[in-house]
JSON list of C-alpha atoms in Angstrom, two decimals:
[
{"chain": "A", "resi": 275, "resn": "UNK", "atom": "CA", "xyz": [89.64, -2.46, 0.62]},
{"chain": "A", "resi": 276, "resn": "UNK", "atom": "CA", "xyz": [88.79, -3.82, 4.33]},
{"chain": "A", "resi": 277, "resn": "UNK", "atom": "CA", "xyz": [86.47, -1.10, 4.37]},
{"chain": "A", "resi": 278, "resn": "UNK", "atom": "CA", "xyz": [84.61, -1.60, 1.42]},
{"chain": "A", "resi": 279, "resn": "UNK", "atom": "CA", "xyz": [84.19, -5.29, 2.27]},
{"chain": "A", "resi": 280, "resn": "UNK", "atom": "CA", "xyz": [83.09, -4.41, 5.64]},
{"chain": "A", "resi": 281, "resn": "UNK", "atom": "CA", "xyz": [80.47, -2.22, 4.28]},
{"chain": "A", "resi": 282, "resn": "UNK", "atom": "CA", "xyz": [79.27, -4.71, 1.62]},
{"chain": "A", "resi": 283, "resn": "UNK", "atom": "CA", "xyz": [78.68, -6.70, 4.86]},
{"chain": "A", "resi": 284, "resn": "UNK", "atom": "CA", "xyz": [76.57, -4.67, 6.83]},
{"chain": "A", "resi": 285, "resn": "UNK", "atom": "CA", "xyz": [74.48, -3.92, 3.82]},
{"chain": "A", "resi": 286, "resn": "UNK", "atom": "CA", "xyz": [73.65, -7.43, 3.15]},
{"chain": "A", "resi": 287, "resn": "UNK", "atom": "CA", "xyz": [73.23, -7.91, 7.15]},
{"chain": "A", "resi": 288, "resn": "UNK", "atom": "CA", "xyz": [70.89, -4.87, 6.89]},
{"chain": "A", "resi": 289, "resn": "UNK", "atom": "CA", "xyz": [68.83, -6.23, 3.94]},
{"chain": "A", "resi": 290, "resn": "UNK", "atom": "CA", "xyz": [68.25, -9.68, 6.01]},
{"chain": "A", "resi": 291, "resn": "UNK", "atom": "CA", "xyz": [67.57, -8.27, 9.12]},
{"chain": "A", "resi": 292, "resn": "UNK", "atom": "CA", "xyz": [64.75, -6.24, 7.71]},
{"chain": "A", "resi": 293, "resn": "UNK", "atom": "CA", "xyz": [63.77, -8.20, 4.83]},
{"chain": "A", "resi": 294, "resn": "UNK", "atom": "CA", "xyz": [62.60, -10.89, 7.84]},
{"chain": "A", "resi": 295, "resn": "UNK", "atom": "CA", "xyz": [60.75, -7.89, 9.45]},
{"chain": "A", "resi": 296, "resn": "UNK", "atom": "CA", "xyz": [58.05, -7.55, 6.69]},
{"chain": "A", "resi": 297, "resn": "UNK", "atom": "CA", "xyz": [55.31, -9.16, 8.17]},
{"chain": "A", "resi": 298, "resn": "UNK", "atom": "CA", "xyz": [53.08, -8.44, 5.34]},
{"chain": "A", "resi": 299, "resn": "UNK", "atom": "CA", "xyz": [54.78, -10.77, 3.27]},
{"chain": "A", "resi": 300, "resn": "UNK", "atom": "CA", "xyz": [53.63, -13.68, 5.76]},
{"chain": "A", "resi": 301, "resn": "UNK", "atom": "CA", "xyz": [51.24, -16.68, 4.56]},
{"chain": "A", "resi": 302, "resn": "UNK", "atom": "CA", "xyz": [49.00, -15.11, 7.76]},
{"chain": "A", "resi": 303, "resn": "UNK", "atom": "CA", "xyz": [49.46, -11.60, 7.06]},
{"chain": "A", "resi": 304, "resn": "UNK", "atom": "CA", "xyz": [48.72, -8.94, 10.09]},
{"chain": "A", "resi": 305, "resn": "UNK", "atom": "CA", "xyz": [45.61, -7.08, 10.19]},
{"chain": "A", "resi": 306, "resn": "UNK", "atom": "CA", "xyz": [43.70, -4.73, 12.67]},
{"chain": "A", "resi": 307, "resn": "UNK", "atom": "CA", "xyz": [40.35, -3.07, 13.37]},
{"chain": "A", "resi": 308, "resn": "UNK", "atom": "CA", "xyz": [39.78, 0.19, 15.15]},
{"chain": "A", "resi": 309, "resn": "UNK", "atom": "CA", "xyz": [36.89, 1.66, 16.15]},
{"chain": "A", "resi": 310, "resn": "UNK", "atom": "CA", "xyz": [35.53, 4.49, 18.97]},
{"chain": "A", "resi": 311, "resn": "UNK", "atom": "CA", "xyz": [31.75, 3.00, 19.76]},
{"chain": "A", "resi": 312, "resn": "UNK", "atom": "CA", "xyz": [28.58, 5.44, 20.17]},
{"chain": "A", "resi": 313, "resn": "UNK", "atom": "CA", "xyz": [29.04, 4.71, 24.03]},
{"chain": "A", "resi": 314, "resn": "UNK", "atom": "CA", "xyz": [32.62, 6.03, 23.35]},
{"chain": "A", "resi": 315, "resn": "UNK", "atom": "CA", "xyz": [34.70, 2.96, 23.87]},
{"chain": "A", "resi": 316, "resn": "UNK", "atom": "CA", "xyz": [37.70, 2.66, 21.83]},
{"chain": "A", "resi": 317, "resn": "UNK", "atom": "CA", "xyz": [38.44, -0.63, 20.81]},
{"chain": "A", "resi": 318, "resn": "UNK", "atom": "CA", "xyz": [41.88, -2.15, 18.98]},
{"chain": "A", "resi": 319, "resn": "UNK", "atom": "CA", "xyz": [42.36, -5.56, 17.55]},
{"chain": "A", "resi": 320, "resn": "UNK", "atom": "CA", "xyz": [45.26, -6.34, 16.06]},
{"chain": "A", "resi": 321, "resn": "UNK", "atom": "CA", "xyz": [45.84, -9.97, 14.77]},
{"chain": "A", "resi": 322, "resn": "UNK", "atom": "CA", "xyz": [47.08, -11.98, 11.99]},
{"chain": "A", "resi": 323, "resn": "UNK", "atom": "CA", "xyz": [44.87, -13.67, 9.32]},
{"chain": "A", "resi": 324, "resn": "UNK", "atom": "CA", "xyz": [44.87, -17.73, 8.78]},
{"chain": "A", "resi": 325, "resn": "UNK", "atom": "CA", "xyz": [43.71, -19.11, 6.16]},
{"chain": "A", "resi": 326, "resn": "UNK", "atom": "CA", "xyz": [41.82, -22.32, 5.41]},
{"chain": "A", "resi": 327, "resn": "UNK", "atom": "CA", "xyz": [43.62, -23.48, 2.69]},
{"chain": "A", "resi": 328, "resn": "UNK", "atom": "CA", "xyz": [41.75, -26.70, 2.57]},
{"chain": "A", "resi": 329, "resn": "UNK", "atom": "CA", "xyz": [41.79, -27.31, 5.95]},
{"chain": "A", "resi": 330, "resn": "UNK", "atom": "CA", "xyz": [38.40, -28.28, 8.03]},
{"chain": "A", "resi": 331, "resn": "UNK", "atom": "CA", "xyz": [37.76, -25.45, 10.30]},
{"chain": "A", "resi": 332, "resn": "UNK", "atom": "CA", "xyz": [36.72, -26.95, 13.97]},
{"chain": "A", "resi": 333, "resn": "UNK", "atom": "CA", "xyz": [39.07, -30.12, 12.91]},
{"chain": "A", "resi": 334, "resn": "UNK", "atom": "CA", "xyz": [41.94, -29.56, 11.15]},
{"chain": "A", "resi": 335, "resn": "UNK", "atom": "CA", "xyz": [42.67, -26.17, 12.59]},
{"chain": "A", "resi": 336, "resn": "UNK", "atom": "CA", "xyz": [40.83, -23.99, 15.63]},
{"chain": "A", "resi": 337, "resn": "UNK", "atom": "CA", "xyz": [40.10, -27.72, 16.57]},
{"chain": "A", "resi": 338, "resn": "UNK", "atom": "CA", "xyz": [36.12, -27.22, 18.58]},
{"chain": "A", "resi": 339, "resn": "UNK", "atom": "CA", "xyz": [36.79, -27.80, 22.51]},
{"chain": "A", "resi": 340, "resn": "UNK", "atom": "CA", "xyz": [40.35, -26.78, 22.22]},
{"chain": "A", "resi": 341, "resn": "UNK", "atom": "CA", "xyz": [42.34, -23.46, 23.32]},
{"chain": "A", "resi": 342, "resn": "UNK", "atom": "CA", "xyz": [42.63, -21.69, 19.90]},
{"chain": "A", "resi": 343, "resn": "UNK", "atom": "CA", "xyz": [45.03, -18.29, 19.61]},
{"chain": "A", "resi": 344, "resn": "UNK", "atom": "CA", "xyz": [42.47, -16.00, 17.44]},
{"chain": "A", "resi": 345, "resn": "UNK", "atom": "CA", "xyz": [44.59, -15.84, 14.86]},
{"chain": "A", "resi": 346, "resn": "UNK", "atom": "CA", "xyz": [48.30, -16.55, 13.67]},
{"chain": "A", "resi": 347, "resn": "UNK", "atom": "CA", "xyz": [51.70, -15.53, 14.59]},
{"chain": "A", "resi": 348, "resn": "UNK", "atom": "CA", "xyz": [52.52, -13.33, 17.58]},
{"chain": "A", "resi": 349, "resn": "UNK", "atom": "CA", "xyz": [48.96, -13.52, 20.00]},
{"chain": "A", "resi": 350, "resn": "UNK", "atom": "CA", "xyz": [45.66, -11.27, 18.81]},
{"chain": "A", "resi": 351, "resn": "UNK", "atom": "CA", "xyz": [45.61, -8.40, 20.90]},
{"chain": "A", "resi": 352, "resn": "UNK", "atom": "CA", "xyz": [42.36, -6.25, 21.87]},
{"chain": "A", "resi": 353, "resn": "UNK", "atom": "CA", "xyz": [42.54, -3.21, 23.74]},
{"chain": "A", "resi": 354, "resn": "UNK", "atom": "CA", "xyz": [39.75, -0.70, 25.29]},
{"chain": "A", "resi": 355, "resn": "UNK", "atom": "CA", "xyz": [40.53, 2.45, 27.21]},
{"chain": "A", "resi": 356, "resn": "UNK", "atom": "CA", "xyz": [37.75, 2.33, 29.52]},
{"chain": "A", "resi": 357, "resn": "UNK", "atom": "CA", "xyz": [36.23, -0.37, 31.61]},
{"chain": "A", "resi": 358, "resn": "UNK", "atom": "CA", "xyz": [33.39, -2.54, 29.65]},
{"chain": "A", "resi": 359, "resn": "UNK", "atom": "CA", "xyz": [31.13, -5.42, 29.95]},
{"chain": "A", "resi": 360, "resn": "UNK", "atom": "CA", "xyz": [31.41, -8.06, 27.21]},
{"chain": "A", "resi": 361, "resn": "UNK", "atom": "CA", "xyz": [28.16, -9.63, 26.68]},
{"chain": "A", "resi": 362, "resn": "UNK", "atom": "CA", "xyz": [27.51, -8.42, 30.07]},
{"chain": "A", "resi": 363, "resn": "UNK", "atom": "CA", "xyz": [30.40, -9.41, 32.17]},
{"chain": "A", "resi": 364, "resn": "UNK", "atom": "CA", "xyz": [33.09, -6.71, 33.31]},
{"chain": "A", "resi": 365, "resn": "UNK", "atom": "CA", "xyz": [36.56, -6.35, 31.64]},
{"chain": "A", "resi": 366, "resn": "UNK", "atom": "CA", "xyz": [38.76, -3.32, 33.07]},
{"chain": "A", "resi": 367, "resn": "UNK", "atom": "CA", "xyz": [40.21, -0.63, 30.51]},
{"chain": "A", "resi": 368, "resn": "UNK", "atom": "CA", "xyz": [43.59, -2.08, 28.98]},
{"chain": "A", "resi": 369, "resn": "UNK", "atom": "CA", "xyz": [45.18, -4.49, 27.05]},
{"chain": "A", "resi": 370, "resn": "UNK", "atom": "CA", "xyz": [44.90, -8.40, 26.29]},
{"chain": "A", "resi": 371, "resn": "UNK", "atom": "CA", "xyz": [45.27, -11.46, 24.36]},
{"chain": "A", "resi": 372, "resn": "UNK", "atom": "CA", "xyz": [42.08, -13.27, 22.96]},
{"chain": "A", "resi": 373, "resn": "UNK", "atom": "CA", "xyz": [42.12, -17.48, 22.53]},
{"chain": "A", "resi": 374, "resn": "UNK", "atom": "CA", "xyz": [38.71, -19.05, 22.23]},
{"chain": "A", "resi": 375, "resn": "UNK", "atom": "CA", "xyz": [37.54, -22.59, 22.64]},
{"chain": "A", "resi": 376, "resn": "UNK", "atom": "CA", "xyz": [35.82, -23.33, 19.54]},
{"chain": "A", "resi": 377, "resn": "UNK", "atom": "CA", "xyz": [32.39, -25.12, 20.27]},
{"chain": "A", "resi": 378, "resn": "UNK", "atom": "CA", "xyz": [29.73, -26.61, 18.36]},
{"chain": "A", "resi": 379, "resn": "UNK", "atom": "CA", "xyz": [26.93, -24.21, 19.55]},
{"chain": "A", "resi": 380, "resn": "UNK", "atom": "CA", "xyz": [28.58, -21.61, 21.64]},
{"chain": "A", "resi": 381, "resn": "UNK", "atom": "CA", "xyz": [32.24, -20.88, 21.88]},
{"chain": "A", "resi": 382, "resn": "UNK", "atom": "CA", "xyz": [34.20, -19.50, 24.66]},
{"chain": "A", "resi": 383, "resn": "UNK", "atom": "CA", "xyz": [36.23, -16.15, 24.30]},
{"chain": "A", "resi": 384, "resn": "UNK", "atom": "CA", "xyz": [39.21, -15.75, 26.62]},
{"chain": "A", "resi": 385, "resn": "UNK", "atom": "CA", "xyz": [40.80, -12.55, 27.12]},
{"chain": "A", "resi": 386, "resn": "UNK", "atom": "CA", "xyz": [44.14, -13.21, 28.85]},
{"chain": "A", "resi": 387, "resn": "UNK", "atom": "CA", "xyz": [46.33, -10.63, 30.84]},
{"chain": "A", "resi": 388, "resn": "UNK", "atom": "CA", "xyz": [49.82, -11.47, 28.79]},
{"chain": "A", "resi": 389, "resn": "UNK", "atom": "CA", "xyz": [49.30, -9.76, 25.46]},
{"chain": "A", "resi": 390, "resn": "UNK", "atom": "CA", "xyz": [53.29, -9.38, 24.32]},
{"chain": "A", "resi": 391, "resn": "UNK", "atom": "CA", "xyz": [54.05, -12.80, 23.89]},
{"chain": "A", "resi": 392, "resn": "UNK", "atom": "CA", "xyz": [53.83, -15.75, 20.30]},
{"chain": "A", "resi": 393, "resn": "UNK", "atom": "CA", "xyz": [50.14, -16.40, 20.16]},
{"chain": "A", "resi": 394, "resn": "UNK", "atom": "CA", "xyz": [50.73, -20.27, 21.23]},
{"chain": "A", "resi": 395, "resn": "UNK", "atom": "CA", "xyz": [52.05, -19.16, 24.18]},
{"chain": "A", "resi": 396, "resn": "UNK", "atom": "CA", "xyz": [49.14, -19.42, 26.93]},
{"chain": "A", "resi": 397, "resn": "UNK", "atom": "CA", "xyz": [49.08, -19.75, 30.44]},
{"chain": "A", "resi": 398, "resn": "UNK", "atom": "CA", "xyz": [44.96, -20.34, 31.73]},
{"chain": "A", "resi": 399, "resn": "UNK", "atom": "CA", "xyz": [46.03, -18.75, 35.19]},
{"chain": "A", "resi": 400, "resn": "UNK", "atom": "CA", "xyz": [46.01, -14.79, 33.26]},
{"chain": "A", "resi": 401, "resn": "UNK", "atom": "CA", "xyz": [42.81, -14.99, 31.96]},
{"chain": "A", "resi": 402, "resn": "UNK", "atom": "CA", "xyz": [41.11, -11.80, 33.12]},
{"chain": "A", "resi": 403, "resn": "UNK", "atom": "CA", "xyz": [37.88, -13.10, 31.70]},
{"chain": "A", "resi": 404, "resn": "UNK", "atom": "CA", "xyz": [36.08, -15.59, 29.78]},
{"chain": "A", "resi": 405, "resn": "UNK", "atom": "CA", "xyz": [32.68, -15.18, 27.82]},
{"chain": "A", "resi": 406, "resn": "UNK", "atom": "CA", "xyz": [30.24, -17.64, 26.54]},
{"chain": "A", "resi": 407, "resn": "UNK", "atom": "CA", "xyz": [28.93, -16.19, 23.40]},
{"chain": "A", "resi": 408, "resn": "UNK", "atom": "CA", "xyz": [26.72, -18.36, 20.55]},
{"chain": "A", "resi": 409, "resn": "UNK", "atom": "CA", "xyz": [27.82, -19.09, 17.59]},
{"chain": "A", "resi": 410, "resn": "UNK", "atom": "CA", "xyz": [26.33, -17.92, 14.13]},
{"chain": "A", "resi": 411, "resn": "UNK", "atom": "CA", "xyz": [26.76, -18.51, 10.29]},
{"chain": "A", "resi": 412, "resn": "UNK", "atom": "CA", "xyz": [27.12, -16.34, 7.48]},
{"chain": "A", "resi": 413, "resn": "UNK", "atom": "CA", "xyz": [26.12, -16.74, 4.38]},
{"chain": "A", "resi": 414, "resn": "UNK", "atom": "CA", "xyz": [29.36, -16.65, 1.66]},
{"chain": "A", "resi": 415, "resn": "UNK", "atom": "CA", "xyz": [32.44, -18.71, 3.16]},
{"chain": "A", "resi": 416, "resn": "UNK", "atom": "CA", "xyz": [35.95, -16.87, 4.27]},
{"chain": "A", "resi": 417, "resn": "UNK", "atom": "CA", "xyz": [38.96, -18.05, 3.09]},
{"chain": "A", "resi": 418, "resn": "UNK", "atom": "CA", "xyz": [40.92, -15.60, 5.87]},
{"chain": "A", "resi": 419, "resn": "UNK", "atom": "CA", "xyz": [39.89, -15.35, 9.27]},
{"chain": "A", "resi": 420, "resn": "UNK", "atom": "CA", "xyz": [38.39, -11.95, 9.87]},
{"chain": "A", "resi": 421, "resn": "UNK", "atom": "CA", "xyz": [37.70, -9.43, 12.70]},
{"chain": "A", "resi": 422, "resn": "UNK", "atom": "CA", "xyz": [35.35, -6.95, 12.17]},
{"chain": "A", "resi": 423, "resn": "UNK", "atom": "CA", "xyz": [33.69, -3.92, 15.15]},
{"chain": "A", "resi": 424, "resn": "UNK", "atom": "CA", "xyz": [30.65, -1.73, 14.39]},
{"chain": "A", "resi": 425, "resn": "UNK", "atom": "CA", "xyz": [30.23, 1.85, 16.29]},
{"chain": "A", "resi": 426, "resn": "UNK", "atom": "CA", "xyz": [27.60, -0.57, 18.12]},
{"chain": "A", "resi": 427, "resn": "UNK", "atom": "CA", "xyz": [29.90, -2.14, 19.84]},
{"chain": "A", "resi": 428, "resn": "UNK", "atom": "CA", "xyz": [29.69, -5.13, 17.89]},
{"chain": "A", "resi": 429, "resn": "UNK", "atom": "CA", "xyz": [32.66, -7.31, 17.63]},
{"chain": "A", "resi": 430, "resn": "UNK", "atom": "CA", "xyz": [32.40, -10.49, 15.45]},
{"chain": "A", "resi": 431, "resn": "UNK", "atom": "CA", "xyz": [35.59, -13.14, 14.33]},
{"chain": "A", "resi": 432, "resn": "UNK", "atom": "CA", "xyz": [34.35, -15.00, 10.80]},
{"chain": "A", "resi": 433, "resn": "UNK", "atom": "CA", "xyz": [36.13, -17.51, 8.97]},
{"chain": "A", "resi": 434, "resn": "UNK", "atom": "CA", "xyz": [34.49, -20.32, 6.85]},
{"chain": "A", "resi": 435, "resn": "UNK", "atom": "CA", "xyz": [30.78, -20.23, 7.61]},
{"chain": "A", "resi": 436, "resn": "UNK", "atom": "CA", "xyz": [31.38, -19.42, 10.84]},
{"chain": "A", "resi": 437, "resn": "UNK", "atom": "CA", "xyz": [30.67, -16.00, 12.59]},
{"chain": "A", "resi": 438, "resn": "UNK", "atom": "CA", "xyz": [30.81, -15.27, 16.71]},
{"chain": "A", "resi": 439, "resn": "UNK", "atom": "CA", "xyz": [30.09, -11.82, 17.66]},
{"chain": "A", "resi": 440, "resn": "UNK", "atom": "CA", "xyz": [30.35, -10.61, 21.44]},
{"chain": "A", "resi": 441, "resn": "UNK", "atom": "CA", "xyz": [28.96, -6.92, 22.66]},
{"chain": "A", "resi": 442, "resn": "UNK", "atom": "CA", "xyz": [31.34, -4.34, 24.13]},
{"chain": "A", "resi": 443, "resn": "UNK", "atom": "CA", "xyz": [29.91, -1.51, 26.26]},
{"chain": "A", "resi": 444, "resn": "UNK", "atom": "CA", "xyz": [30.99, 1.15, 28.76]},
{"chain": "A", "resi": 445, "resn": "UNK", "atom": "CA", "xyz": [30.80, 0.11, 32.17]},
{"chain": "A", "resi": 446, "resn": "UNK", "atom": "CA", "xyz": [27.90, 2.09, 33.89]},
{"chain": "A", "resi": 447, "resn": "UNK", "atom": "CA", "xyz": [30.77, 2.06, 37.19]}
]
């Protein structure tokens, strides 16, 4: 009878423990792009998706002039396996968080050296790099933040109207 009992236990301990691992099932749900460019970068994103759910983007949430995690849940992570230039400026092969700070006309993308970590979690002395890029629209507004990379090296986050796209490219060194 103990055993029995102590059975029906560690089933029901089993069907918590991974019941709470389903990250699908989470109001942000996880998400990733992959993608080898023409230049033969491979890049990974993998993130979680927000969505507005009323909420002003640049106010309310991803607040414009504020550090902002790219996402929800455990930190956005982008990876390359050689060394590139975004929008010009070098980043060496490996892995990283992204933040931005949301801006009116321009926003700034950070790409931070602690990648295994809860995306609030940020500490400005890892940065690796930060990248001005300009801000665009789109024409049909997005409920979930998105991620998106072209074979062109072409990354671009949208969410509401909102679109900023940066340019990854081997390094020439």
């Amino acid at each position: 009878m103990k055993a029995a009992a102590f059975l029906i236990f560690l089933t029901m301990i089993s069907f918590v423990t991974f019941g709470q691992t389903d990250k699908s099932k989470r109001p942000s749900p996880p998400d990733s792009v992959k993608v080898t460019t023409a230049d033969g970068v491979t890049i990974a994103i993998h993130y979680s998706k927000p969505s507005l759910k009323g909420r002003q983007l640049g106010v309310d949430i991803a607040p414009v002039g504020k550090i902002w995690r790219m996402g929800a849940n455990e930190a956005t992570t982008f990876e390359v396996n050689k060394n590139v230039t975004i929008d010009g400026k070098a980043l060496p092969a490996g892995k990283y968080s992204l933040y931005s700070i949301p801006g009116e006309q321009q926003s700034t993308i950070i790409f931070n050296k602690v990648w295994n970590q809860w995306g609030t979690k940020y500490d400005e002395g890892q940065d690796a790099l930060r990248v001005e890029v300009s801000n665009t629209s789109t024409s049909t507004s997005q409920e979930q933040f998105t991620i998106m990379a072209t074979p062109a090296g072409i990354v671009t986050f949208t969410w509401g109207e909102h679109a900023i796209p940066f340019q990854v490219k081997a390094s020439k060194k």
